Short mmCIF file of C-alpha atoms in Angstrom, two decimals:
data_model
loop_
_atom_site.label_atom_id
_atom_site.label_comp_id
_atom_site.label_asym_id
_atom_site.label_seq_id
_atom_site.Cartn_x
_atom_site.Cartn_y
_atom_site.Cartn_z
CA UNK J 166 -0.61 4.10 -20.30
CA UNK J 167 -1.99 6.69 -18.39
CA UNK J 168 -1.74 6.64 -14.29
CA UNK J 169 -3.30 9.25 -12.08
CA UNK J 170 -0.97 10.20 -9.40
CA UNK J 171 -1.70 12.12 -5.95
CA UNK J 172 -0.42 12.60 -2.16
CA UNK J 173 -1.12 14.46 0.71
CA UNK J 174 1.97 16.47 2.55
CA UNK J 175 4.23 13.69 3.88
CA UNK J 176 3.97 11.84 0.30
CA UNK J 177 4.55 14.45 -1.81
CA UNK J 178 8.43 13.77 -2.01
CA UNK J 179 7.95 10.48 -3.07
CA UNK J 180 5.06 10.90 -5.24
CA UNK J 181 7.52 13.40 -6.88
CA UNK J 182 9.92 11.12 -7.72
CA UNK J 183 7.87 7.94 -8.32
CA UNK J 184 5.89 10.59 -11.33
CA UNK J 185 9.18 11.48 -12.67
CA UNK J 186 10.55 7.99 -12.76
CA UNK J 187 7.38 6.85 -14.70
CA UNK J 188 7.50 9.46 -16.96
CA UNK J 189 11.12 8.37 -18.11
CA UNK J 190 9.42 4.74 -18.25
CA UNK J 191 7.15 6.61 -20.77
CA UNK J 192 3.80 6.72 -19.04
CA UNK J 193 2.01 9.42 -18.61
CA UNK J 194 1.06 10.80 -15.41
CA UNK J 195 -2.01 12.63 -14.30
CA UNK J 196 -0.89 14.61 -11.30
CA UNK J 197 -4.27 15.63 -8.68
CA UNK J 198 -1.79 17.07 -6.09
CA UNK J 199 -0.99 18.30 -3.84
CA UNK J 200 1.78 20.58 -4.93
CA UNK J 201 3.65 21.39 -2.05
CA UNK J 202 4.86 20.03 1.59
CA UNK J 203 2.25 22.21 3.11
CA UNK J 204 -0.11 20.83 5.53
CA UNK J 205 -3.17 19.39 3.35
CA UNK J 206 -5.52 16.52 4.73
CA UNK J 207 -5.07 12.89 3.31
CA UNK J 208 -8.55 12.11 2.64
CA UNK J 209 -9.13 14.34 0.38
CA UNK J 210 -6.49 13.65 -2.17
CA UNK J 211 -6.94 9.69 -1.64
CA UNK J 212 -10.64 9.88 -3.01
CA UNK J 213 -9.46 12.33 -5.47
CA UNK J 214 -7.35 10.45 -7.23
CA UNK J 215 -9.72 7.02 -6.54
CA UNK J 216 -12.87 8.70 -8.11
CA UNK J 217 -10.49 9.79 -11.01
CA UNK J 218 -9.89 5.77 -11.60
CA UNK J 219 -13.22 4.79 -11.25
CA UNK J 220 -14.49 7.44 -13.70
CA UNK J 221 -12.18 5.38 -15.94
CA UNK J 222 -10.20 8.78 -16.80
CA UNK J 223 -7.15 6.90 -15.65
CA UNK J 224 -6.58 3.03 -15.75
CA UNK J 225 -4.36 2.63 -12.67
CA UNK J 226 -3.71 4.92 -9.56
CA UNK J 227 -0.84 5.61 -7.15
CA UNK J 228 -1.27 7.69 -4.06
CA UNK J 229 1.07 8.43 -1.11
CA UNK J 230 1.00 9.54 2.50
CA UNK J 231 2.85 9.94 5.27
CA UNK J 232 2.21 5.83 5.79
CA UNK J 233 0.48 4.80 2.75
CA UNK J 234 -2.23 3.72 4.96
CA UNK J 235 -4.83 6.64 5.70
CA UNK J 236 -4.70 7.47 1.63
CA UNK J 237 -5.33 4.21 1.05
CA UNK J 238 -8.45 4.07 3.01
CA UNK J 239 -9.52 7.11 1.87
CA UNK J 240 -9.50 5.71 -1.58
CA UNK J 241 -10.74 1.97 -0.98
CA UNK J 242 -14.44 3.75 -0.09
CA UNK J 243 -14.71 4.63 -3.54
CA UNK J 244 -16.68 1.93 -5.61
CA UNK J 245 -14.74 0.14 -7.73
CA UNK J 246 -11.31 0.87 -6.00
CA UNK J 247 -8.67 -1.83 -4.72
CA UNK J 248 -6.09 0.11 -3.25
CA UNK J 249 -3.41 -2.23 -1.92
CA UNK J 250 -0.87 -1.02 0.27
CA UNK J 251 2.92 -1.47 -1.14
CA UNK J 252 5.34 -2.19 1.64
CA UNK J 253 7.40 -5.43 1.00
CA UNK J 254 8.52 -6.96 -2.92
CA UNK J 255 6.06 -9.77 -2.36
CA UNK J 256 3.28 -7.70 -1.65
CA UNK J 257 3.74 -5.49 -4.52
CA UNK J 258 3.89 -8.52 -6.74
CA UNK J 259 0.43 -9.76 -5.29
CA UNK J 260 -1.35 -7.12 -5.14
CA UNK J 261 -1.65 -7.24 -8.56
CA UNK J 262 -0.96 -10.74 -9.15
CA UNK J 263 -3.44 -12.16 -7.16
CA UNK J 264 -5.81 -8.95 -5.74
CA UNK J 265 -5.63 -7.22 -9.20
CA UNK J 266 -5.17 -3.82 -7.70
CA UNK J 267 -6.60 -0.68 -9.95
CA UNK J 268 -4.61 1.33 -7.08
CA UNK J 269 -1.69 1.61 -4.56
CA UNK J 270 -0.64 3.51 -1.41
CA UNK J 271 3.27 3.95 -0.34
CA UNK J 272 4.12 5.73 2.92
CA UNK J 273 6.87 8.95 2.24
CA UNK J 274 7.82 8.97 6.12
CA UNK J 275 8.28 4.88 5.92
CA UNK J 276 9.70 4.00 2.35
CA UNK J 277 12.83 5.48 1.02
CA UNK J 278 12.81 7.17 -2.59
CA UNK J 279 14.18 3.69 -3.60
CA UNK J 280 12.29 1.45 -2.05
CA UNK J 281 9.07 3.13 -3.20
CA UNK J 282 9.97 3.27 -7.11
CA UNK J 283 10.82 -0.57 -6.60
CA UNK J 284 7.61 -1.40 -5.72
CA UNK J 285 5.47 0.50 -8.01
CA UNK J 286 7.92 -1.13 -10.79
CA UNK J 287 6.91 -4.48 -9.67
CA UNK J 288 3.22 -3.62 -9.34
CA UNK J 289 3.33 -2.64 -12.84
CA UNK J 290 5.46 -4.27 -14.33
CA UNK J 291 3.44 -8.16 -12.67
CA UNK J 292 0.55 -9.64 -14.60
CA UNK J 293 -2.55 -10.49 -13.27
CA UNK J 294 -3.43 -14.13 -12.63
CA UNK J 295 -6.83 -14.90 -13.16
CA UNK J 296 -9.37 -18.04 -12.68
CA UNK J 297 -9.72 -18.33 -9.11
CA UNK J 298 -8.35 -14.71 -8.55
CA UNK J 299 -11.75 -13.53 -10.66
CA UNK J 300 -13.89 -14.62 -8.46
CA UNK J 301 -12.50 -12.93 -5.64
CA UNK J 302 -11.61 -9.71 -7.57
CA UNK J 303 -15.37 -10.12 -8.47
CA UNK J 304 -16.26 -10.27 -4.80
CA UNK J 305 -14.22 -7.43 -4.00
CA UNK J 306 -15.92 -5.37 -6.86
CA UNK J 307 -19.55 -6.14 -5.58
CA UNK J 308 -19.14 -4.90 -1.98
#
């Protein structure tokens, strides 16, 4: 499965190792930068890396920040984007479980190396729940 990967200065460490982690899990990673620790701005790489997912040239997305939360803005006002926020086990597990999230955002400056390939694993590796959870996914996809 292919997932599109980007980050903006203060995520580029841990996008770095999340991407190389995957690949040795055998996905394959479309990296849309950026490619250094220089100074770049967030929203930029956040809706690069959402429109690349809702073009459907990628299935799932993974972006991180300094926070995880300005990326993940950036790339919830692309159409067709749920970008949930990975912080905790539990909300890993429901983003996709219950939200059935096409995209995350991990902070580099609030997640150790660790912490942040644990909770991509679990958002991956959880299966969607549907019935009630389509209708609000459905919700979510009309706004």
């Amino acid at each position: 499965m292919k997932i599109a990967m980007a980050s903006d200065h203060g995520g580029f460490e841990l996008k770095n190792a999340i991407k190389a982690h995957l690949i040795e899990r055998g996905f394959e990673i479309d990296d849309l930068g950026t490619n250094s620790e220089e100074s770049v701005n967030y929203p930029e790489f956040g809706k690069k890396c959402a429109e690349y997912v809702a073009s459907g040239k990628a299935p799932l997305g993974i972006v991180c920040c300094g926070t995880g939360i300005g990326i993940g803005i950036a790339a919830n006002k692309v159409h067709g984007i749920r970008c949930a926020e990975l912080v905790t086990p539990f909300m890993a597990e429901m983003a996709k479980k219950h939200n059935h999230a096409n995209m995350v955002s991990l902070g580099g400056r609030i997640l150790s190396i660790e912490e942040g390939i644990k909770l991509v694993d679990i958002w991956l590796d959880t299966e969607e729940e549907h019935g009630r959870h389509d209708v609000r996914v459905a919700m979510l996809d009309e706004m």
